[in-house]
mmCIF file with all atom_site columns, C-alpha atoms in Angstrom:
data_model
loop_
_atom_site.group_PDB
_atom_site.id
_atom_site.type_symbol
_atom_site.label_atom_id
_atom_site.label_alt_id
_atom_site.label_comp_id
_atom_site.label_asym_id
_atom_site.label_entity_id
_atom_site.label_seq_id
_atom_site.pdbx_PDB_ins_code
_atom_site.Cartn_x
_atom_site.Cartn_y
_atom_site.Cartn_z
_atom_site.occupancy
_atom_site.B_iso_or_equiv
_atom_site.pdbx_formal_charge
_atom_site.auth_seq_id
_atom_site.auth_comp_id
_atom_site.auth_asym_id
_atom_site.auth_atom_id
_atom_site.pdbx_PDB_model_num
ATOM 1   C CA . UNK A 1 1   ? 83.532  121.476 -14.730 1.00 49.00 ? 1440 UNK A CA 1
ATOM 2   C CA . UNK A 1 2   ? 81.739  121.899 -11.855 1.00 46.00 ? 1441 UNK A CA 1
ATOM 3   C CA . UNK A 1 3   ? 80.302  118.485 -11.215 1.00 48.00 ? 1442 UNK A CA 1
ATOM 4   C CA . UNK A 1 4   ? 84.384  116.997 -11.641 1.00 46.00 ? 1443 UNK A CA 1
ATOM 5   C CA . UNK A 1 5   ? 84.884  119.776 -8.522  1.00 43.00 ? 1444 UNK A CA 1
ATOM 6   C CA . UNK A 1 6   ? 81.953  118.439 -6.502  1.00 48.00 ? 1445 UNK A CA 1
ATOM 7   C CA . UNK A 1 7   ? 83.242  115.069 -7.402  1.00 51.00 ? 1446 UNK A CA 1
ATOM 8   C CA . UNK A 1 8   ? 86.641  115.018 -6.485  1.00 50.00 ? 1447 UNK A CA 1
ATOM 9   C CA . UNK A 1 9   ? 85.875  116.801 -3.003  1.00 44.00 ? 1448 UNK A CA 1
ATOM 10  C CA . UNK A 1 10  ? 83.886  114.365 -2.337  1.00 50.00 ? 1449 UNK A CA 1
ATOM 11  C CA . UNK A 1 11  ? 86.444  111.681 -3.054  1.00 49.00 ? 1450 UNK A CA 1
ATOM 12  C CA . UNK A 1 12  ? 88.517  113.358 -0.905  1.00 48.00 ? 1451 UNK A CA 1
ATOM 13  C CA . UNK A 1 13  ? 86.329  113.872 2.282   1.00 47.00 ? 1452 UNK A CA 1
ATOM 14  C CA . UNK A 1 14  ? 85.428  109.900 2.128   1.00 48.00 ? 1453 UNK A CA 1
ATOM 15  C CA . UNK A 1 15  ? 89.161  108.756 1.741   1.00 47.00 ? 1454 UNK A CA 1
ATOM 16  C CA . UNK A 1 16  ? 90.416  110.628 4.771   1.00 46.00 ? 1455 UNK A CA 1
ATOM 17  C CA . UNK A 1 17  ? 90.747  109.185 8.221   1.00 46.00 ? 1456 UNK A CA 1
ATOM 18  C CA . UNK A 1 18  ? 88.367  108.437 10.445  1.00 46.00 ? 1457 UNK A CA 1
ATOM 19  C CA . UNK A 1 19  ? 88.333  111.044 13.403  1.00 42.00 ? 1458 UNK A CA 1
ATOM 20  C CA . UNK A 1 20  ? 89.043  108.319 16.460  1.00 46.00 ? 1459 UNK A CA 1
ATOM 21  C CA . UNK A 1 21  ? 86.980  109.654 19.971  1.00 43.00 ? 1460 UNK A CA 1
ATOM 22  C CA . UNK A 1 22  ? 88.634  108.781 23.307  1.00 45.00 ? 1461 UNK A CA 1
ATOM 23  C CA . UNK A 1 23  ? 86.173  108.094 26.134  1.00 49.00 ? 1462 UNK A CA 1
ATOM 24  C CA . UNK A 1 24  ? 87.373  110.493 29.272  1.00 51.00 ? 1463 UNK A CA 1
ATOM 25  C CA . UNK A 1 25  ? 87.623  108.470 32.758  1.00 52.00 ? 1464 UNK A CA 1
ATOM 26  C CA . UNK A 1 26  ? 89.465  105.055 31.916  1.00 57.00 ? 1465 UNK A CA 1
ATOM 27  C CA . UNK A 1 27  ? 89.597  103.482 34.789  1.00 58.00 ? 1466 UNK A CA 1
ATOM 28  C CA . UNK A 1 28  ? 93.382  102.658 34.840  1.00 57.00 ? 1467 UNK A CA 1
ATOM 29  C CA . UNK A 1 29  ? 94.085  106.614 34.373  1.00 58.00 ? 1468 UNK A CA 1
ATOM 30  C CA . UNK A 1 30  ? 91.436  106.951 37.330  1.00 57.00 ? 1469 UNK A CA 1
ATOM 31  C CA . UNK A 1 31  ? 93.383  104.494 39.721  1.00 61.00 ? 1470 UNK A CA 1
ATOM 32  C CA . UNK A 1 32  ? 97.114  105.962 39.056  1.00 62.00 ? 1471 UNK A CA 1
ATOM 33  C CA . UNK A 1 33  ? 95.558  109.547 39.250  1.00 73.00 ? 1472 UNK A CA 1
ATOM 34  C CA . UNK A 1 34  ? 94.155  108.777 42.708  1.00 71.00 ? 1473 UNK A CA 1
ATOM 35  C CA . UNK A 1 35  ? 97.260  106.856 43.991  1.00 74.00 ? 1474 UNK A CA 1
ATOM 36  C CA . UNK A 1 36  ? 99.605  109.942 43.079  1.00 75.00 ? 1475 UNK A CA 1
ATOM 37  C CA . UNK A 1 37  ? 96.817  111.931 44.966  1.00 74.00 ? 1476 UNK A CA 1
ATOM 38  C CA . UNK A 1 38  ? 96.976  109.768 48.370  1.00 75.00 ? 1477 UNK A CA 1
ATOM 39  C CA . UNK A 1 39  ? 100.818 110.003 47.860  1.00 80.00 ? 1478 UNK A CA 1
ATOM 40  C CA . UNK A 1 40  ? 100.662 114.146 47.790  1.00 78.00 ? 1479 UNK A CA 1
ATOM 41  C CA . UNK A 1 41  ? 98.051  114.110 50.703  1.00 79.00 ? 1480 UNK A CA 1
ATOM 42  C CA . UNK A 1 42  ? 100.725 111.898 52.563  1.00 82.00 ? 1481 UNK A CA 1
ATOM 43  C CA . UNK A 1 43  ? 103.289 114.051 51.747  1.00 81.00 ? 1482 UNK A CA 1
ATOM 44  C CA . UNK A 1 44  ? 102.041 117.488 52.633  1.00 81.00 ? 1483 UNK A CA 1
ATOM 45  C CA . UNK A 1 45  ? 101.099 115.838 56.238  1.00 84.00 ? 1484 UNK A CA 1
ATOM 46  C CA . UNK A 1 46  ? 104.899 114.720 56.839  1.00 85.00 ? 1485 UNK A CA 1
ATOM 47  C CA . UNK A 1 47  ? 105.566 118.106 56.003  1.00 84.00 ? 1486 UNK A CA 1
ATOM 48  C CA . UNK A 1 48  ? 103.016 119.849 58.636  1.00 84.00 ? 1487 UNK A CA 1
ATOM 49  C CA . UNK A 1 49  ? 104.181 117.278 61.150  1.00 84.00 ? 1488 UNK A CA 1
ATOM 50  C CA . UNK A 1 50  ? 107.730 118.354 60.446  1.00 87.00 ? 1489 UNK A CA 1
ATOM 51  C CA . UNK A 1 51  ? 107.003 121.966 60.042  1.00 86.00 ? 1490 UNK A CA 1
ATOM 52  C CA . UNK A 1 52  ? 105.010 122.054 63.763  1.00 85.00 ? 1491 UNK A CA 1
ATOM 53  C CA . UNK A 1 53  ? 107.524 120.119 65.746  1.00 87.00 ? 1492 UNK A CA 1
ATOM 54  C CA . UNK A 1 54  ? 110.178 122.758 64.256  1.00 86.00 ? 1493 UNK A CA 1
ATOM 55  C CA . UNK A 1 55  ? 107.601 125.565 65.286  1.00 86.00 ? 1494 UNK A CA 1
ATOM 56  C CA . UNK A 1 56  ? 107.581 123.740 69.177  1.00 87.00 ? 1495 UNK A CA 1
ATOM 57  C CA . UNK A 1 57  ? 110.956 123.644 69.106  1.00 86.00 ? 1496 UNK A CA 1
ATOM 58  C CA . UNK A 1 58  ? 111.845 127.139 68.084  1.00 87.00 ? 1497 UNK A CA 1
ATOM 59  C CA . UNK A 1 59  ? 109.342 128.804 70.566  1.00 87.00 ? 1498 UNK A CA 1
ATOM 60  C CA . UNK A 1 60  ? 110.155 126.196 73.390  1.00 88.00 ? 1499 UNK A CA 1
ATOM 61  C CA . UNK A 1 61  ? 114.573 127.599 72.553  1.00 85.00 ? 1500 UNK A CA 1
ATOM 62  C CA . UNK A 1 62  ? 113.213 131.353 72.750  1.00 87.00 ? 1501 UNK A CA 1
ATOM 63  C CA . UNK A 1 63  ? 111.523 130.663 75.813  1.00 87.00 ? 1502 UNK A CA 1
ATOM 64  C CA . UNK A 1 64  ? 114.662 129.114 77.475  1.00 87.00 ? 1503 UNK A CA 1
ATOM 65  C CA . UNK A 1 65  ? 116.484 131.268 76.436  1.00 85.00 ? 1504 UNK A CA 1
ATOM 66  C CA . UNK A 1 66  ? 114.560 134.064 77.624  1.00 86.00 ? 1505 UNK A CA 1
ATOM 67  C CA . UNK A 1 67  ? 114.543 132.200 80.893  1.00 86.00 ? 1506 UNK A CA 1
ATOM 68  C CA . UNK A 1 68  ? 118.645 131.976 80.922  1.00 84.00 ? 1507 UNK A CA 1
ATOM 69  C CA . UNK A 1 69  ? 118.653 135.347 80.069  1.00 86.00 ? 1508 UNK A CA 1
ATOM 70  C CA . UNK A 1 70  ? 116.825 137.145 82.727  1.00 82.00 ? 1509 UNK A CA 1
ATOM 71  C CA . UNK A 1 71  ? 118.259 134.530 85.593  1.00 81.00 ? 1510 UNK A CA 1
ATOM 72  C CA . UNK A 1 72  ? 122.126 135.572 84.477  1.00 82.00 ? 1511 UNK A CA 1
ATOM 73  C CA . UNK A 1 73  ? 120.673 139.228 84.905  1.00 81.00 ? 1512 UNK A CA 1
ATOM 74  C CA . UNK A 1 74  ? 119.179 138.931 88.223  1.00 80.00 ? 1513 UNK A CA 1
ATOM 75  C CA . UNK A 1 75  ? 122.442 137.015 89.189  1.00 80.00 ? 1514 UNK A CA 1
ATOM 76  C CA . UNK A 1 76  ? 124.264 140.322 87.917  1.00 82.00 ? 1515 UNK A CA 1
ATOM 77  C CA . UNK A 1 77  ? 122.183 142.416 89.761  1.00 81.00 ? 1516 UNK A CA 1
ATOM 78  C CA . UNK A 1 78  ? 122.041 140.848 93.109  1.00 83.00 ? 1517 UNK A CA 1
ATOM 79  C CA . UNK A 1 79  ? 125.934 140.676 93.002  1.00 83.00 ? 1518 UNK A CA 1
ATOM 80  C CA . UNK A 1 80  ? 126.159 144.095 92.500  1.00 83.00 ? 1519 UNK A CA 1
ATOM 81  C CA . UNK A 1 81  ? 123.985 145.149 95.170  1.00 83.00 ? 1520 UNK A CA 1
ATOM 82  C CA . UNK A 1 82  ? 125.530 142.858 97.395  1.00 84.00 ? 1521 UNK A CA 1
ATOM 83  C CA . UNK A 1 83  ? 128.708 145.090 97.057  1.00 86.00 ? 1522 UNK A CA 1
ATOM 84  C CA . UNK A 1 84  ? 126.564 148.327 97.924  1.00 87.00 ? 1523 UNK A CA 1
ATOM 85  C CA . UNK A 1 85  ? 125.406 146.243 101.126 1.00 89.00 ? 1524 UNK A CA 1
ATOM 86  C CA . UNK A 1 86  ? 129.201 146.622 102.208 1.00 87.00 ? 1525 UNK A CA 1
ATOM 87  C CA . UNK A 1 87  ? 128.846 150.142 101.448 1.00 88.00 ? 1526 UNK A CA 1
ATOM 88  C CA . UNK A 1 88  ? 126.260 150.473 103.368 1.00 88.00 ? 1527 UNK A CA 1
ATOM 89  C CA . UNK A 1 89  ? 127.340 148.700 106.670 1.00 88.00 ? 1528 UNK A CA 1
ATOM 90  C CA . UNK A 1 90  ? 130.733 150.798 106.120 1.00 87.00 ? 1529 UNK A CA 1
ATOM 91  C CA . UNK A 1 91  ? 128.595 154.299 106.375 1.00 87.00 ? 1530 UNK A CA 1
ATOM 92  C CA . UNK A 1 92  ? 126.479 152.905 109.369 1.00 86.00 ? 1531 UNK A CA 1
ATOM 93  C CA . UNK A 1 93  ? 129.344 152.109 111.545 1.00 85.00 ? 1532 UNK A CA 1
ATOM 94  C CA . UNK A 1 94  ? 131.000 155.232 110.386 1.00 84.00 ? 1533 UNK A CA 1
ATOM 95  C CA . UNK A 1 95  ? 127.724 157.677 111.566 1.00 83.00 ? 1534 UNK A CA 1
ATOM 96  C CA . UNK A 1 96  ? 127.510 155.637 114.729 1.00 82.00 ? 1535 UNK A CA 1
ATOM 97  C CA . UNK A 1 97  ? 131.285 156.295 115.364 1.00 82.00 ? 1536 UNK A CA 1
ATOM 98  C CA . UNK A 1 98  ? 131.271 160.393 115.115 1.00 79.00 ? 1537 UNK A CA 1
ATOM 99  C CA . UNK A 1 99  ? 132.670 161.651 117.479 1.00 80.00 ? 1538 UNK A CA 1
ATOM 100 C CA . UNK A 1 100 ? 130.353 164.395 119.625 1.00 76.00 ? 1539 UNK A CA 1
ATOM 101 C CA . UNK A 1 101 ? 133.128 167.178 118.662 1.00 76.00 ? 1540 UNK A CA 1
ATOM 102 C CA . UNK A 1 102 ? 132.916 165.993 114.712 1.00 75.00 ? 1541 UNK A CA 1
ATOM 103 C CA . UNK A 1 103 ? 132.323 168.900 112.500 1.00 78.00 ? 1542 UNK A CA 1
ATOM 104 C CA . UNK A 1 104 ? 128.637 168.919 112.187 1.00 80.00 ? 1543 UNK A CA 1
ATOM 105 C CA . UNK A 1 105 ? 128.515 169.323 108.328 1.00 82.00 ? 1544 UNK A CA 1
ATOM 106 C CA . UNK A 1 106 ? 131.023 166.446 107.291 1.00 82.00 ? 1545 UNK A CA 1
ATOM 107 C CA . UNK A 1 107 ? 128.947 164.359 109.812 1.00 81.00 ? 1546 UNK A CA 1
ATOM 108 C CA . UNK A 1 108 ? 125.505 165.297 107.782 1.00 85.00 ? 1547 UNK A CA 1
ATOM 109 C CA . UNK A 1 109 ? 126.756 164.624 104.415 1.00 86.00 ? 1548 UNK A CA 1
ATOM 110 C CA . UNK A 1 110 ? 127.618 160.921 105.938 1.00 85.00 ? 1549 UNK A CA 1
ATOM 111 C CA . UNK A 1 111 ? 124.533 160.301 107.030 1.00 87.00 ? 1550 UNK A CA 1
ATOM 112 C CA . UNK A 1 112 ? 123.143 162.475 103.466 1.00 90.00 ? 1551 UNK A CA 1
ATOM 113 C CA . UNK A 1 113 ? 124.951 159.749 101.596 1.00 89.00 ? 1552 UNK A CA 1
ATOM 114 C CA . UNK A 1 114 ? 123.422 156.647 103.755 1.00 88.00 ? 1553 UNK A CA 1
ATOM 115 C CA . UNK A 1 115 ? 119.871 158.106 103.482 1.00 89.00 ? 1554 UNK A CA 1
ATOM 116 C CA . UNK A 1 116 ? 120.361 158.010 99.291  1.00 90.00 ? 1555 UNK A CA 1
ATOM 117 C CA . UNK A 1 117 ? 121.824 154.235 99.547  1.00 88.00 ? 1556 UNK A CA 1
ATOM 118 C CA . UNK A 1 118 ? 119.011 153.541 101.299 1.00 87.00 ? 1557 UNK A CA 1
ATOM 119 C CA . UNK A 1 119 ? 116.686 154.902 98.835  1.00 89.00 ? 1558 UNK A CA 1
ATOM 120 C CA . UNK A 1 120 ? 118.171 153.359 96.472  1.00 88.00 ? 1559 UNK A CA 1
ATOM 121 C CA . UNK A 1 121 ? 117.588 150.118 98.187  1.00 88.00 ? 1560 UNK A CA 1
ATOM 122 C CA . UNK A 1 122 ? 113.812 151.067 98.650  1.00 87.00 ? 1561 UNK A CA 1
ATOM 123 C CA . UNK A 1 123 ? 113.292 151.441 95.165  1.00 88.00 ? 1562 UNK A CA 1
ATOM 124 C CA . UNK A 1 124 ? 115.383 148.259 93.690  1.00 86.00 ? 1563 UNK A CA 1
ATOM 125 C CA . UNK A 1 125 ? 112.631 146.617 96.334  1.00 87.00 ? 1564 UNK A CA 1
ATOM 126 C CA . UNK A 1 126 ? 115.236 145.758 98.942  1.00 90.00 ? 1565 UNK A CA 1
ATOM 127 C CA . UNK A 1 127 ? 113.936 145.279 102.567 1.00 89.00 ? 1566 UNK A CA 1
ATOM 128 C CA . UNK A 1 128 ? 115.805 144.726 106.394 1.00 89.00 ? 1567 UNK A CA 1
ATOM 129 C CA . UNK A 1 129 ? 115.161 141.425 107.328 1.00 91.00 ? 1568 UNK A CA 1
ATOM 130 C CA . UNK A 1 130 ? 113.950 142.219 110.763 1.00 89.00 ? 1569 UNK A CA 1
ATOM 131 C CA . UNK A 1 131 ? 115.990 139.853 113.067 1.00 90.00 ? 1570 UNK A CA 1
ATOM 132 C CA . UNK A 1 132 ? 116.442 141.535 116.941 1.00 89.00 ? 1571 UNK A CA 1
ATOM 133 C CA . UNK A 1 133 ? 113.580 139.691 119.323 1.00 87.00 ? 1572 UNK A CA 1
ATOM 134 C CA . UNK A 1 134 ? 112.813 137.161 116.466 1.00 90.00 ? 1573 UNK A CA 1
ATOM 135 C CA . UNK A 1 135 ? 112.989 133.165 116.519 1.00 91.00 ? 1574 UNK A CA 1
ATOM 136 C CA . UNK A 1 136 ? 116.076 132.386 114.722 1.00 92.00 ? 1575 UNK A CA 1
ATOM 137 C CA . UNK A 1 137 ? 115.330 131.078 111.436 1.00 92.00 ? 1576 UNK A CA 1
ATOM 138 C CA . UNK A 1 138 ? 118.181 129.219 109.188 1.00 91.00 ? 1577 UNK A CA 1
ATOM 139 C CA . UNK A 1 139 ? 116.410 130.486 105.737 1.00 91.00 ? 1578 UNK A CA 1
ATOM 140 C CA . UNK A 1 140 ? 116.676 134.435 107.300 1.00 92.00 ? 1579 UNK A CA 1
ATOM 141 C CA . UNK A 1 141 ? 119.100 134.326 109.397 1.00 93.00 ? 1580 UNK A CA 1
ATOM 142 C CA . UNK A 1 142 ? 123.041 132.848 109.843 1.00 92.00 ? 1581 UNK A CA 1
ATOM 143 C CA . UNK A 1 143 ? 123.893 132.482 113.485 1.00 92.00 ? 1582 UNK A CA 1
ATOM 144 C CA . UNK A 1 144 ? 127.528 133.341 114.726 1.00 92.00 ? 1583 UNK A CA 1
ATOM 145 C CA . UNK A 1 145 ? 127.166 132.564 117.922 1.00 90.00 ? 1584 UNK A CA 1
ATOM 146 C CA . UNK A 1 146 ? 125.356 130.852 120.447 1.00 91.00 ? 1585 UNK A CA 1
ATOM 147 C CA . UNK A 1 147 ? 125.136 132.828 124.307 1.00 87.00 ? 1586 UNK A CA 1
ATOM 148 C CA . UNK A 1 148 ? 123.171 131.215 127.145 1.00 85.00 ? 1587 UNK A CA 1
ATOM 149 C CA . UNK A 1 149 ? 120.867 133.675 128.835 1.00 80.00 ? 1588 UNK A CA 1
ATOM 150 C CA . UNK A 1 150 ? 118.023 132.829 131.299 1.00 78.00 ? 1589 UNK A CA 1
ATOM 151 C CA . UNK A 1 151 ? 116.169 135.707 130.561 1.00 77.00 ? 1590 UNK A CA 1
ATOM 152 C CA . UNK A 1 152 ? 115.421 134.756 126.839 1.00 76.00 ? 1591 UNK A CA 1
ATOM 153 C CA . UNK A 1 153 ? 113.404 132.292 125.350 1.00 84.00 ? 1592 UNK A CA 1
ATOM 154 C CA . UNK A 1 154 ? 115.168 129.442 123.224 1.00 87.00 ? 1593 UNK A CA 1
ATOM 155 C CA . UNK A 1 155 ? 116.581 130.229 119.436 1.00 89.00 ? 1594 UNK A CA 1
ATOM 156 C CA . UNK A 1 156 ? 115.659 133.944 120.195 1.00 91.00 ? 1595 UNK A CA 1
ATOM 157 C CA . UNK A 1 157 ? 118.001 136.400 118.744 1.00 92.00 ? 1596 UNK A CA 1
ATOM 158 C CA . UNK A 1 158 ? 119.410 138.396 121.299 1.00 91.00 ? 1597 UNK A CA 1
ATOM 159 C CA . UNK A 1 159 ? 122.221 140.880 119.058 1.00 90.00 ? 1598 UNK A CA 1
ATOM 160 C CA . UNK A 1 160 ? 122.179 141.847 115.341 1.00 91.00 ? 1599 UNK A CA 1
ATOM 161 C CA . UNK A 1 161 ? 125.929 141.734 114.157 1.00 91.00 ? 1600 UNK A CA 1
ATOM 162 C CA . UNK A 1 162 ? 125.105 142.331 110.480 1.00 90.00 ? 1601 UNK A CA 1
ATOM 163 C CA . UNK A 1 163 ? 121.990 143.692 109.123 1.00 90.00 ? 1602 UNK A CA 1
ATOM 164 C CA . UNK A 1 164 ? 120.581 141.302 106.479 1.00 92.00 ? 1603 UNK A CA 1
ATOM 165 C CA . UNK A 1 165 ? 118.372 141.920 103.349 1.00 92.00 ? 1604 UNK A CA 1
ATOM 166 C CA . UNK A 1 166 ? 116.128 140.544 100.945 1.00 90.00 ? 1605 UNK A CA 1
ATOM 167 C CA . UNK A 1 167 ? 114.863 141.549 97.501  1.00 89.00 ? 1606 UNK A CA 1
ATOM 168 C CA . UNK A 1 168 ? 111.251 140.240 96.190  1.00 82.00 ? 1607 UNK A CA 1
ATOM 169 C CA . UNK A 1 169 ? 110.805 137.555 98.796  1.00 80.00 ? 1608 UNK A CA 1
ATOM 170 C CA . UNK A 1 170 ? 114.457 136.475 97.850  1.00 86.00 ? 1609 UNK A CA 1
ATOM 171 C CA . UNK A 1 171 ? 116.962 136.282 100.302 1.00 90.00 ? 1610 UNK A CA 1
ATOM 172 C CA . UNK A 1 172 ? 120.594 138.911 98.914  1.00 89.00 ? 1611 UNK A CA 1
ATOM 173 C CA . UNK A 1 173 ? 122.216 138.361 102.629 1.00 91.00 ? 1612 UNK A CA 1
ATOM 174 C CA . UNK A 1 174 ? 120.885 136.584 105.742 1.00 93.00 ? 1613 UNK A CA 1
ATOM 175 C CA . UNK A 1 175 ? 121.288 138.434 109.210 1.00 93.00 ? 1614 UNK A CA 1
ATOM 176 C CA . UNK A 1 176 ? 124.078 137.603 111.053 1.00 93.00 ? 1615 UNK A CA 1
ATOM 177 C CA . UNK A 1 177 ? 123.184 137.056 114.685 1.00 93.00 ? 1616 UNK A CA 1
ATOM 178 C CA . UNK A 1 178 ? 123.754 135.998 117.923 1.00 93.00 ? 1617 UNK A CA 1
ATOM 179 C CA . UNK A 1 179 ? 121.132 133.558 119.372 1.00 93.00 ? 1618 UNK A CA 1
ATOM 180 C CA . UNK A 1 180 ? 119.772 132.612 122.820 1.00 91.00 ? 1619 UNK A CA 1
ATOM 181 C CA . UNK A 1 181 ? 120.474 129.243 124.016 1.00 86.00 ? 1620 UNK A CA 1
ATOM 182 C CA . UNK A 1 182 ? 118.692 127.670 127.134 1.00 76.00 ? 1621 UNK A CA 1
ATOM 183 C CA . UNK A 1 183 ? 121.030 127.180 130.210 1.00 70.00 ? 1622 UNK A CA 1
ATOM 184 C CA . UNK A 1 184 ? 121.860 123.429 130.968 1.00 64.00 ? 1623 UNK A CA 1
ATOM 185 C CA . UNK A 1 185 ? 119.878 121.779 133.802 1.00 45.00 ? 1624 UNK A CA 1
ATOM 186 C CA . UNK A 1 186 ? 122.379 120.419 135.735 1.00 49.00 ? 1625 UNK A CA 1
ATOM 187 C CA . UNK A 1 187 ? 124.333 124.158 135.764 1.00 48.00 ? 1626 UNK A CA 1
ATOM 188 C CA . UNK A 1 188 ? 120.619 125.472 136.685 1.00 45.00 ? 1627 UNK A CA 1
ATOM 189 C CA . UNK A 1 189 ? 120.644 123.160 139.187 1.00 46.00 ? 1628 UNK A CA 1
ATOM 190 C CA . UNK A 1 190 ? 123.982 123.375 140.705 1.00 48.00 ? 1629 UNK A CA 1
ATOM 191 C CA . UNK A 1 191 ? 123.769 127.097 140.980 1.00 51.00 ? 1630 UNK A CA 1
ATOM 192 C CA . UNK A 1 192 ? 120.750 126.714 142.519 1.00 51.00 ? 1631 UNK A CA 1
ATOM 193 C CA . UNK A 1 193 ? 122.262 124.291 144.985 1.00 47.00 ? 1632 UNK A CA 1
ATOM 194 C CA . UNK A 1 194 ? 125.082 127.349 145.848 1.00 54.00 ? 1633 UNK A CA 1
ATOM 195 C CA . UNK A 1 195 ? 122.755 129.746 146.011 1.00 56.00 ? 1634 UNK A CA 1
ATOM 196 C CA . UNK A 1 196 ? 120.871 128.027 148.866 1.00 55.00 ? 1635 UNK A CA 1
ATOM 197 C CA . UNK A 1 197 ? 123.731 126.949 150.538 1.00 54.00 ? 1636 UNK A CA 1
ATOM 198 C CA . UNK A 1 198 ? 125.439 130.267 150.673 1.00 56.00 ? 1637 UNK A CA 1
ATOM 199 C CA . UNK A 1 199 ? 121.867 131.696 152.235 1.00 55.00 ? 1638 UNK A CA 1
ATOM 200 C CA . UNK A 1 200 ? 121.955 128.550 154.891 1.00 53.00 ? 1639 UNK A CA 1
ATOM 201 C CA . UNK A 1 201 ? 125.028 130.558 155.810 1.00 53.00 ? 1640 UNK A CA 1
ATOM 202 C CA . UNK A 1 202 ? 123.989 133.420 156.438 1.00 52.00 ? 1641 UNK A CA 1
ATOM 203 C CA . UNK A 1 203 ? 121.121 132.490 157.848 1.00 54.00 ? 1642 UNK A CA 1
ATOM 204 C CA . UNK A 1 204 ? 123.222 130.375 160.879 1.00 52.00 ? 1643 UNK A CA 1
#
């Protein structure tokens, strides 16, 4: 009985089918798996590309717009201290109006008031443009009118009609001035002309 058992196992291990081996690394599956490769590698770069000029453009918006943002609030800022300038020019023309029989204390707390604009101004980093005695200059200074004096030099400005002021080496109101303007020659020369003949006179 046991040599039909041995027999018929064997029978059956030489009628199955033959175990079939497949050789790893066909060439064909080598080429498609390296084109689908060179296609990903593409890919992913497009996508960097894309992903960097998005980057450039995002901080190169928050940047301008940081930029917009601080310009509309200096623009806010100078405007409203512009508006305090007009304060300020209404307090100085008030002190230098009291009268000498003023009460003294209302006259202080004008000038008390002025002093804290000032400081105020001093700390925002606003600065009198020093005009009286200087050379007119169109950037500092806005000219209202134009006097002819002999005893000053050319462009020099000879009255201060409104203070002006600037804020970190920007301009918030020129000076408004009145500027020296050389006599003409032929005046110069005609008054000299009277001048000797009226001392002819008195000399005969």
């Amino acid at each position: 009985m046991n040599e039909k058992l041995n027999d018929d196992v064997n029978e059956n291990t030489d009628s199955g089918p033959e175990c079939e081996s497949s050789s790893p690394g066909d060439p064909e599956e080598l080429d498609i798996d390296k084109e689908h490769f060179d296609e990903v590698v593409r890919e992913k770069e497009q996508f960097r590309a894309i992903a960097q000029r998005a980057q450039a453009d995002l901080v190169n918006y928050r940047n301008r717009a940081t930029q917009e943002l601080e310009e509309a609030r200096r623009t806010v800022k100078f405007a409203l201290l512009t508006r305090f300038l007009a304060i300020a020019d209404d307090l100085s023309r008030a002190v230098d109006s009291v009268p000498d029989d003023a009460d003294q204390n209302w006259s202080e707390g004008i000038l008390l008031v002025l002093r804290n604009l000032e400081n105020i101004f001093e700390m925002e980093g606003i600065k009198k443009i020093d005009a009286l005695g200087a050379q007119f200059d169109p950037y500092l200074h806005e000219a209202l009118l134009y006097e002819e004096n002999e005893d000053a030099n050319e462009g020099e400005i000879m009255t201060v009609i409104q203070e002006g002021y600037s804020i970190n080496d920007r301009i918030l109101r020129p000076a408004r001035v009145v500027v020296a303007q050389a006599l003409n020659s032929e005046e110069i020369s005609t008054d000299e002309l009277k001048a000797d003949q009226i001392n002819e006179q008195e000399e005969e």
